[in-house]
Structures are given as C-alpha cells and as structure tokens.
Amino acid sequence: MNRIGLTLMAASAAAMIAADAFAGEPSDPFVATAEKFYLEFDTLAPTDIDCDATGPGVRSWVTRNLAGKPILRITGNASDARIDCWRSDGSRYTTDANRALYYNTGEAIYGTVSFNRNSDAMTVVLRRGSRERIQKVLHRSFVRVK
C-alpha cells in the first residue's frame, strides 16, 4: 500500500514539473523557473474575462477555476511580463502587479483582483506562497484601458 502511495506522489510531482516546463512559450523549457506569478479573480468577476502575459522569456498558461474565473499562471521572466486582460464586450485591462514584490525561488506570488464592473481601476491583493497573509495591497492597479 505504501508503494502505491509513493508511486502516485511521484507521478503527480512529475506532472507538475512537466506543466511548469511546457506551459506557454517553448523558450528553453528545461531551464528552472525561479519567478512564478498567479493572477486570480474574486467571485464578483465576470466569467467572460480572459488574460494573457507576453514578453521575453515569459511563459503563460490560462486555466479556469470551478466558478469559471480565469487563473493566469506566469513562469519564467514573470517580473517583466506584460499582463493584458479583455472581456467579450470589448473592455480591455492591464496590470503591473507582477512587478510589485521581489521574487524568490521558494514561493510563487499570488495576485487576486477585486473586480468591480463599474470601476475603471480595481485593487489587486498580493500574497506570497500558499499562506493567506497579505503581503501588499495595490489600489487602482488593475486598470481599464479601453
């Protein structure tokens, strides 16, 4: 029974490593990615919003949570990534929240957008790693550009 558990744990670790290595742009996928940034949205965000990150050495991957909100995962050169989001009604947004905290190899940075449909500038709450302790609150940092 122990061997089955260890085999499953090794398989899941291999899957996570493969997901990191092959997420997004195929620029040298076997180089370790020290910078990891995840942009998430709160429960008030619309489900039709999509996001992407671009830049040299940036790898991005978008998934959806159970509520249908996007989760933008950025690896590689996350601190220099340009993050753009858009909705089906033509609204476009940008943020530079990925540049607000120093990256370390041990923990990813998670940013949660407090979405408000009637506002042109929204707040991003940053935390480091899986801890719930807030590292920084960036007011008016998720901005509507169109």
Short mmCIF file of N, CA and C in Angstrom, two decimals:
data_model
loop_
_atom_site.label_atom_id
_atom_site.label_comp_id
_atom_site.label_asym_id
_atom_site.label_seq_id
_atom_site.Cartn_x
_atom_site.Cartn_y
_atom_site.Cartn_z
N MET A 1 0.82 -1.19 0.00
CA MET A 1 0.00 0.00 0.00
C MET A 1 0.87 1.25 0.00
N ASN A 2 1.98 1.20 0.73
CA ASN A 2 2.89 2.33 0.77
C ASN A 2 3.48 2.62 -0.60
N ARG A 3 3.80 1.59 -1.34
CA ARG A 3 4.42 1.77 -2.65
C ARG A 3 3.45 2.42 -3.64
N ILE A 4 2.18 2.09 -3.52
CA ILE A 4 1.19 2.71 -4.40
C ILE A 4 1.12 4.20 -4.12
N GLY A 5 1.11 4.58 -2.86
CA GLY A 5 1.08 6.00 -2.48
C GLY A 5 2.31 6.74 -2.97
N LEU A 6 3.48 6.11 -2.81
CA LEU A 6 4.71 6.74 -3.28
C LEU A 6 4.73 6.87 -4.80
N THR A 7 4.20 5.87 -5.48
CA THR A 7 4.15 5.93 -6.94
C THR A 7 3.22 7.04 -7.40
N LEU A 8 2.06 7.17 -6.76
CA LEU A 8 1.13 8.24 -7.11
C LEU A 8 1.72 9.61 -6.82
N MET A 9 2.43 9.74 -5.71
CA MET A 9 3.06 11.01 -5.37
C MET A 9 4.15 11.37 -6.38
N ALA A 10 4.94 10.38 -6.79
CA ALA A 10 5.98 10.63 -7.79
C ALA A 10 5.38 11.01 -9.13
N ALA A 11 4.28 10.36 -9.50
CA ALA A 11 3.62 10.67 -10.77
C ALA A 11 3.05 12.09 -10.75
N SER A 12 2.46 12.50 -9.63
CA SER A 12 1.91 13.86 -9.56
C SER A 12 3.02 14.90 -9.56
N ALA A 13 4.15 14.61 -8.93
CA ALA A 13 5.29 15.53 -8.96
C ALA A 13 5.83 15.66 -10.37
N ALA A 14 5.90 14.54 -11.10
CA ALA A 14 6.37 14.59 -12.49
C ALA A 14 5.41 15.39 -13.35
N ALA A 15 4.12 15.27 -13.10
CA ALA A 15 3.13 16.03 -13.86
C ALA A 15 3.26 17.53 -13.59
N MET A 16 3.49 17.92 -12.34
CA MET A 16 3.66 19.33 -12.01
C MET A 16 4.92 19.89 -12.65
N ILE A 17 6.00 19.12 -12.65
CA ILE A 17 7.25 19.58 -13.28
C ILE A 17 7.05 19.73 -14.78
N ALA A 18 6.36 18.78 -15.40
CA ALA A 18 6.09 18.86 -16.83
C ALA A 18 5.20 20.07 -17.15
N ALA A 19 4.23 20.36 -16.30
CA ALA A 19 3.36 21.51 -16.52
C ALA A 19 4.16 22.81 -16.46
N ASP A 20 5.09 22.90 -15.50
CA ASP A 20 5.96 24.08 -15.42
C ASP A 20 6.86 24.19 -16.64
N ALA A 21 7.40 23.07 -17.07
CA ALA A 21 8.37 23.09 -18.17
C ALA A 21 7.74 23.42 -19.50
N PHE A 22 6.52 22.98 -19.74
CA PHE A 22 5.93 23.14 -21.06
C PHE A 22 4.77 24.11 -21.10
N ALA A 23 4.59 24.92 -20.06
CA ALA A 23 3.49 25.90 -20.04
C ALA A 23 3.84 27.09 -20.92
N GLY A 24 3.03 27.35 -21.89
CA GLY A 24 3.18 28.55 -22.71
C GLY A 24 4.27 28.46 -23.74
N GLU A 25 4.99 29.56 -23.90
CA GLU A 25 6.02 29.72 -24.93
C GLU A 25 7.14 28.69 -24.75
N PRO A 26 7.55 28.00 -25.81
CA PRO A 26 8.54 26.94 -25.68
C PRO A 26 9.98 27.43 -25.65
N SER A 27 10.28 28.49 -24.92
CA SER A 27 11.63 29.01 -24.88
C SER A 27 12.44 28.26 -23.81
N ASP A 28 13.23 27.32 -24.23
CA ASP A 28 14.10 26.52 -23.38
C ASP A 28 13.35 25.98 -22.15
N PRO A 29 12.49 25.00 -22.33
CA PRO A 29 11.62 24.54 -21.26
C PRO A 29 12.34 23.81 -20.12
N PHE A 30 13.62 23.50 -20.27
CA PHE A 30 14.31 22.76 -19.23
C PHE A 30 15.13 23.66 -18.29
N VAL A 31 14.99 24.97 -18.43
CA VAL A 31 15.63 25.91 -17.52
C VAL A 31 14.70 26.11 -16.33
N ALA A 32 15.26 26.10 -15.13
CA ALA A 32 14.45 26.29 -13.93
C ALA A 32 13.80 27.66 -13.93
N THR A 33 12.55 27.73 -13.50
CA THR A 33 11.83 29.00 -13.45
C THR A 33 11.72 29.46 -12.02
N ALA A 34 12.50 30.47 -11.68
CA ALA A 34 12.50 30.98 -10.32
C ALA A 34 11.33 31.90 -10.06
N GLU A 35 10.82 32.56 -11.08
CA GLU A 35 9.73 33.51 -10.90
C GLU A 35 8.41 32.88 -11.32
N LYS A 36 7.45 32.88 -10.39
CA LYS A 36 6.12 32.36 -10.67
C LYS A 36 5.10 33.34 -10.13
N PHE A 37 4.15 33.71 -10.98
CA PHE A 37 3.11 34.65 -10.61
C PHE A 37 1.77 34.10 -11.06
N TYR A 38 0.78 34.13 -10.18
CA TYR A 38 -0.57 33.67 -10.49
C TYR A 38 -1.53 34.83 -10.30
N LEU A 39 -2.30 35.16 -11.34
CA LEU A 39 -3.30 36.20 -11.26
C LEU A 39 -4.67 35.54 -11.24
N GLU A 40 -5.41 35.77 -10.16
CA GLU A 40 -6.74 35.19 -9.97
C GLU A 40 -7.76 36.31 -9.84
N PHE A 41 -9.03 35.96 -9.91
CA PHE A 41 -10.11 36.93 -9.79
C PHE A 41 -11.06 36.52 -8.68
N ASP A 42 -11.65 37.52 -8.02
CA ASP A 42 -12.59 37.23 -6.93
C ASP A 42 -13.91 36.73 -7.49
N THR A 43 -14.85 36.47 -6.61
CA THR A 43 -16.13 35.87 -7.01
C THR A 43 -17.04 36.83 -7.77
N LEU A 44 -16.78 38.13 -7.71
CA LEU A 44 -17.61 39.11 -8.40
C LEU A 44 -17.18 39.34 -9.85
N ALA A 45 -16.07 38.77 -10.24
CA ALA A 45 -15.56 38.96 -11.61
C ALA A 45 -16.44 38.21 -12.60
N PRO A 46 -16.60 38.76 -13.81
CA PRO A 46 -17.37 38.06 -14.83
C PRO A 46 -16.62 36.84 -15.35
N THR A 47 -17.36 35.89 -15.86
CA THR A 47 -16.73 34.67 -16.37
C THR A 47 -16.21 34.84 -17.79
N ASP A 48 -16.57 35.92 -18.46
CA ASP A 48 -16.12 36.10 -19.85
C ASP A 48 -14.79 36.83 -19.96
N ILE A 49 -14.09 37.02 -18.87
CA ILE A 49 -12.80 37.70 -18.91
C ILE A 49 -11.70 36.69 -19.25
N ASP A 50 -10.76 37.11 -20.09
CA ASP A 50 -9.60 36.30 -20.46
C ASP A 50 -8.34 37.13 -20.29
N CYS A 51 -7.22 36.47 -20.03
CA CYS A 51 -5.96 37.17 -19.81
C CYS A 51 -4.82 36.46 -20.52
N ASP A 52 -3.74 37.22 -20.76
CA ASP A 52 -2.53 36.67 -21.35
C ASP A 52 -1.36 37.51 -20.87
N ALA A 53 -0.19 36.90 -20.84
CA ALA A 53 1.05 37.60 -20.48
C ALA A 53 2.05 37.40 -21.60
N THR A 54 2.73 38.46 -21.96
CA THR A 54 3.72 38.40 -23.03
C THR A 54 5.01 39.07 -22.57
N GLY A 55 6.07 38.76 -23.28
CA GLY A 55 7.37 39.36 -23.00
C GLY A 55 8.48 38.36 -23.22
N PRO A 56 9.71 38.83 -23.26
CA PRO A 56 10.84 37.93 -23.48
C PRO A 56 11.05 36.99 -22.29
N GLY A 57 11.13 35.71 -22.57
CA GLY A 57 11.33 34.72 -21.52
C GLY A 57 10.12 34.43 -20.67
N VAL A 58 8.95 34.88 -21.10
CA VAL A 58 7.70 34.71 -20.34
C VAL A 58 6.96 33.50 -20.88
N ARG A 59 6.51 32.65 -19.99
CA ARG A 59 5.64 31.54 -20.35
C ARG A 59 4.34 31.72 -19.57
N SER A 60 3.22 31.66 -20.27
CA SER A 60 1.94 31.85 -19.59
C SER A 60 0.98 30.73 -19.96
N TRP A 61 0.05 30.50 -19.06
CA TRP A 61 -0.93 29.44 -19.22
C TRP A 61 -2.18 29.88 -18.48
N VAL A 62 -3.33 29.78 -19.13
CA VAL A 62 -4.60 30.20 -18.52
C VAL A 62 -5.46 28.97 -18.28
N THR A 63 -5.95 28.85 -17.05
CA THR A 63 -6.92 27.83 -16.71
C THR A 63 -8.12 28.54 -16.09
N ARG A 64 -9.12 27.79 -15.72
CA ARG A 64 -10.31 28.35 -15.07
C ARG A 64 -10.55 27.61 -13.77
N ASN A 65 -11.04 28.33 -12.76
CA ASN A 65 -11.40 27.68 -11.51
C ASN A 65 -12.80 27.11 -11.62
N LEU A 66 -13.32 26.55 -10.55
CA LEU A 66 -14.65 25.92 -10.59
C LEU A 66 -15.77 26.89 -10.90
N ALA A 67 -15.58 28.17 -10.58
CA ALA A 67 -16.60 29.18 -10.84
C ALA A 67 -16.48 29.76 -12.25
N GLY A 68 -15.49 29.32 -13.03
CA GLY A 68 -15.33 29.80 -14.39
C GLY A 68 -14.45 31.03 -14.52
N LYS A 69 -13.86 31.50 -13.42
CA LYS A 69 -12.98 32.66 -13.45
C LYS A 69 -11.59 32.22 -13.90
N PRO A 70 -10.88 33.07 -14.67
CA PRO A 70 -9.56 32.67 -15.15
C PRO A 70 -8.49 32.72 -14.07
N ILE A 71 -7.51 31.86 -14.23
CA ILE A 71 -6.30 31.88 -13.41
C ILE A 71 -5.14 31.95 -14.40
N LEU A 72 -4.45 33.09 -14.42
CA LEU A 72 -3.31 33.28 -15.30
C LEU A 72 -2.05 32.88 -14.56
N ARG A 73 -1.34 31.91 -15.10
CA ARG A 73 -0.12 31.41 -14.48
C ARG A 73 1.05 31.86 -15.33
N ILE A 74 1.98 32.60 -14.73
CA ILE A 74 3.13 33.13 -15.45
C ILE A 74 4.39 32.55 -14.83
N THR A 75 5.24 31.97 -15.67
CA THR A 75 6.53 31.46 -15.21
C THR A 75 7.61 32.04 -16.10
N GLY A 76 8.85 31.82 -15.71
CA GLY A 76 9.96 32.38 -16.47
C GLY A 76 10.26 33.77 -15.96
N ASN A 77 10.27 34.73 -16.84
CA ASN A 77 10.59 36.11 -16.51
C ASN A 77 9.31 36.86 -16.10
N ALA A 78 8.69 36.42 -15.01
CA ALA A 78 7.39 36.94 -14.61
C ALA A 78 7.43 38.41 -14.22
N SER A 79 8.53 38.88 -13.68
CA SER A 79 8.60 40.28 -13.24
C SER A 79 8.59 41.26 -14.40
N ASP A 80 8.94 40.83 -15.61
CA ASP A 80 8.93 41.72 -16.77
C ASP A 80 7.76 41.45 -17.71
N ALA A 81 6.84 40.58 -17.33
CA ALA A 81 5.72 40.22 -18.20
C ALA A 81 4.74 41.38 -18.32
N ARG A 82 4.16 41.51 -19.49
CA ARG A 82 3.07 42.47 -19.72
C ARG A 82 1.77 41.68 -19.66
N ILE A 83 0.91 42.03 -18.70
CA ILE A 83 -0.35 41.31 -18.50
C ILE A 83 -1.50 42.13 -19.08
N ASP A 84 -2.22 41.51 -19.99
CA ASP A 84 -3.39 42.13 -20.61
C ASP A 84 -4.58 41.22 -20.42
N CYS A 85 -5.73 41.81 -20.13
CA CYS A 85 -6.98 41.06 -19.99
C CYS A 85 -8.05 41.74 -20.84
N TRP A 86 -9.07 40.99 -21.23
CA TRP A 86 -10.14 41.53 -22.05
C TRP A 86 -11.43 40.78 -21.79
N ARG A 87 -12.53 41.44 -22.12
CA ARG A 87 -13.86 40.85 -22.00
C ARG A 87 -14.51 40.82 -23.35
N SER A 88 -15.60 40.07 -23.48
CA SER A 88 -16.29 39.94 -24.75
C SER A 88 -16.99 41.23 -25.17
N ASP A 89 -17.23 42.15 -24.24
CA ASP A 89 -17.87 43.42 -24.60
C ASP A 89 -16.88 44.44 -25.15
N GLY A 90 -15.60 44.07 -25.28
CA GLY A 90 -14.58 44.96 -25.83
C GLY A 90 -13.74 45.67 -24.78
N SER A 91 -14.08 45.53 -23.50
CA SER A 91 -13.29 46.15 -22.44
C SER A 91 -11.92 45.48 -22.37
N ARG A 92 -10.88 46.31 -22.17
CA ARG A 92 -9.51 45.79 -22.05
C ARG A 92 -8.92 46.32 -20.75
N TYR A 93 -8.09 45.49 -20.11
CA TYR A 93 -7.49 45.84 -18.83
C TYR A 93 -6.01 45.50 -18.87
N THR A 94 -5.24 46.16 -18.02
CA THR A 94 -3.83 45.83 -17.86
C THR A 94 -3.45 46.01 -16.40
N THR A 95 -2.38 45.34 -15.99
CA THR A 95 -1.88 45.48 -14.63
C THR A 95 -0.37 45.26 -14.62
N ASP A 96 0.27 45.86 -13.64
CA ASP A 96 1.70 45.61 -13.43
C ASP A 96 1.94 45.09 -12.02
N ALA A 97 0.94 44.40 -11.48
CA ALA A 97 1.04 43.85 -10.12
C ALA A 97 2.17 42.82 -10.01
N ASN A 98 2.55 42.21 -11.12
CA ASN A 98 3.62 41.22 -11.10
C ASN A 98 4.98 41.86 -10.83
N ARG A 99 5.08 43.16 -10.82
CA ARG A 99 6.35 43.86 -10.57
C ARG A 99 6.45 44.41 -9.15
N ALA A 100 5.44 44.18 -8.32
CA ALA A 100 5.36 44.85 -7.02
C ALA A 100 6.17 44.18 -5.92
N LEU A 101 6.39 42.88 -5.99
CA LEU A 101 7.12 42.16 -4.94
C LEU A 101 8.37 41.50 -5.52
N TYR A 102 9.34 41.29 -4.65
CA TYR A 102 10.56 40.59 -5.03
C TYR A 102 10.27 39.09 -5.13
N TYR A 103 10.77 38.44 -6.16
CA TYR A 103 10.57 37.01 -6.35
C TYR A 103 11.68 36.22 -5.66
N ASN A 104 11.30 35.06 -5.10
CA ASN A 104 12.31 34.13 -4.60
C ASN A 104 12.01 32.75 -5.17
N THR A 105 12.95 31.84 -5.08
CA THR A 105 12.78 30.53 -5.70
C THR A 105 11.85 29.62 -4.90
N GLY A 106 11.56 29.96 -3.67
CA GLY A 106 10.78 29.07 -2.83
C GLY A 106 9.28 29.20 -2.97
N GLU A 107 8.79 30.39 -3.30
CA GLU A 107 7.35 30.60 -3.29
C GLU A 107 6.90 31.43 -4.49
N ALA A 108 5.74 31.12 -4.97
CA ALA A 108 5.12 31.91 -6.02
C ALA A 108 4.41 33.11 -5.40
N ILE A 109 4.11 34.09 -6.23
CA ILE A 109 3.33 35.24 -5.79
C ILE A 109 1.93 35.11 -6.40
N TYR A 110 0.92 35.29 -5.55
CA TYR A 110 -0.47 35.19 -5.97
C TYR A 110 -1.11 36.57 -5.90
N GLY A 111 -1.75 36.98 -6.98
CA GLY A 111 -2.47 38.25 -7.01
C GLY A 111 -3.94 37.99 -7.24
N THR A 112 -4.80 38.58 -6.42
CA THR A 112 -6.24 38.42 -6.57
C THR A 112 -6.85 39.78 -6.90
N VAL A 113 -7.53 39.86 -8.03
CA VAL A 113 -8.17 41.10 -8.47
C VAL A 113 -9.54 41.21 -7.82
N SER A 114 -9.78 42.31 -7.13
CA SER A 114 -11.11 42.62 -6.59
C SER A 114 -11.88 43.35 -7.68
N PHE A 115 -12.65 42.60 -8.45
CA PHE A 115 -13.28 43.13 -9.66
C PHE A 115 -14.52 43.94 -9.33
N ASN A 116 -14.65 45.10 -9.99
CA ASN A 116 -15.83 45.95 -9.87
C ASN A 116 -16.19 46.41 -11.28
N ARG A 117 -17.34 45.98 -11.78
CA ARG A 117 -17.73 46.29 -13.18
C ARG A 117 -17.88 47.77 -13.44
N ASN A 118 -18.19 48.55 -12.42
CA ASN A 118 -18.45 49.98 -12.61
C ASN A 118 -17.21 50.84 -12.42
N SER A 119 -16.08 50.23 -12.17
CA SER A 119 -14.86 50.98 -11.90
C SER A 119 -13.86 50.84 -13.04
N ASP A 120 -13.09 51.89 -13.26
CA ASP A 120 -12.04 51.84 -14.27
C ASP A 120 -10.70 51.42 -13.70
N ALA A 121 -10.58 51.36 -12.38
CA ALA A 121 -9.35 50.93 -11.73
C ALA A 121 -9.71 50.11 -10.50
N MET A 122 -9.17 48.89 -10.43
CA MET A 122 -9.51 47.98 -9.35
C MET A 122 -8.27 47.62 -8.52
N THR A 123 -8.49 46.97 -7.40
CA THR A 123 -7.44 46.62 -6.46
C THR A 123 -6.94 45.21 -6.71
N VAL A 124 -5.63 45.02 -6.54
CA VAL A 124 -5.02 43.69 -6.57
C VAL A 124 -4.39 43.43 -5.21
N VAL A 125 -4.75 42.32 -4.59
CA VAL A 125 -4.20 41.92 -3.31
C VAL A 125 -3.13 40.85 -3.56
N LEU A 126 -1.91 41.09 -3.08
CA LEU A 126 -0.80 40.17 -3.31
C LEU A 126 -0.46 39.39 -2.05
N ARG A 127 -0.17 38.12 -2.23
CA ARG A 127 0.33 37.29 -1.12
C ARG A 127 1.40 36.37 -1.67
N ARG A 128 2.32 36.01 -0.82
CA ARG A 128 3.45 35.16 -1.21
C ARG A 128 3.18 33.73 -0.78
N GLY A 129 3.31 32.80 -1.72
CA GLY A 129 3.11 31.39 -1.40
C GLY A 129 1.66 31.07 -1.11
N SER A 130 1.45 29.92 -0.48
CA SER A 130 0.09 29.48 -0.20
C SER A 130 -0.45 30.05 1.11
N ARG A 131 0.35 30.85 1.79
CA ARG A 131 -0.11 31.47 3.03
C ARG A 131 -1.17 32.50 2.74
N GLU A 132 -2.04 32.70 3.67
CA GLU A 132 -3.13 33.67 3.50
C GLU A 132 -2.72 35.07 3.94
N ARG A 133 -1.52 35.25 4.46
CA ARG A 133 -1.08 36.56 4.92
C ARG A 133 -0.88 37.50 3.74
N ILE A 134 -1.51 38.64 3.75
CA ILE A 134 -1.41 39.61 2.66
C ILE A 134 -0.06 40.30 2.73
N GLN A 135 0.64 40.33 1.60
CA GLN A 135 1.93 40.98 1.52
C GLN A 135 1.79 42.46 1.14
N LYS A 136 0.88 42.73 0.20
CA LYS A 136 0.73 44.09 -0.29
C LYS A 136 -0.64 44.25 -0.95
N VAL A 137 -1.23 45.41 -0.79
CA VAL A 137 -2.49 45.74 -1.46
C VAL A 137 -2.20 46.89 -2.43
N LEU A 138 -2.44 46.63 -3.70
CA LEU A 138 -2.17 47.64 -4.74
C LEU A 138 -3.49 48.25 -5.19
N HIS A 139 -3.80 49.43 -4.68
CA HIS A 139 -5.04 50.10 -5.05
C HIS A 139 -4.90 50.67 -6.46
N ARG A 140 -5.97 50.58 -7.23
CA ARG A 140 -6.03 51.11 -8.59
C ARG A 140 -4.93 50.56 -9.49
N SER A 141 -4.64 49.26 -9.37
CA SER A 141 -3.56 48.68 -10.15
C SER A 141 -4.03 47.76 -11.27
N PHE A 142 -5.31 47.43 -11.32
CA PHE A 142 -5.89 46.68 -12.42
C PHE A 142 -6.76 47.68 -13.17
N VAL A 143 -6.26 48.20 -14.30
CA VAL A 143 -6.80 49.39 -14.92
C VAL A 143 -7.47 49.07 -16.25
N ARG A 144 -8.65 49.66 -16.47
CA ARG A 144 -9.33 49.54 -17.77
C ARG A 144 -8.64 50.50 -18.74
N VAL A 145 -8.22 49.98 -19.89
CA VAL A 145 -7.54 50.82 -20.87
C VAL A 145 -8.42 51.13 -22.07
N LYS A 146 -9.54 50.43 -22.22
CA LYS A 146 -10.44 50.70 -23.34
C LYS A 146 -11.86 50.35 -22.97
#
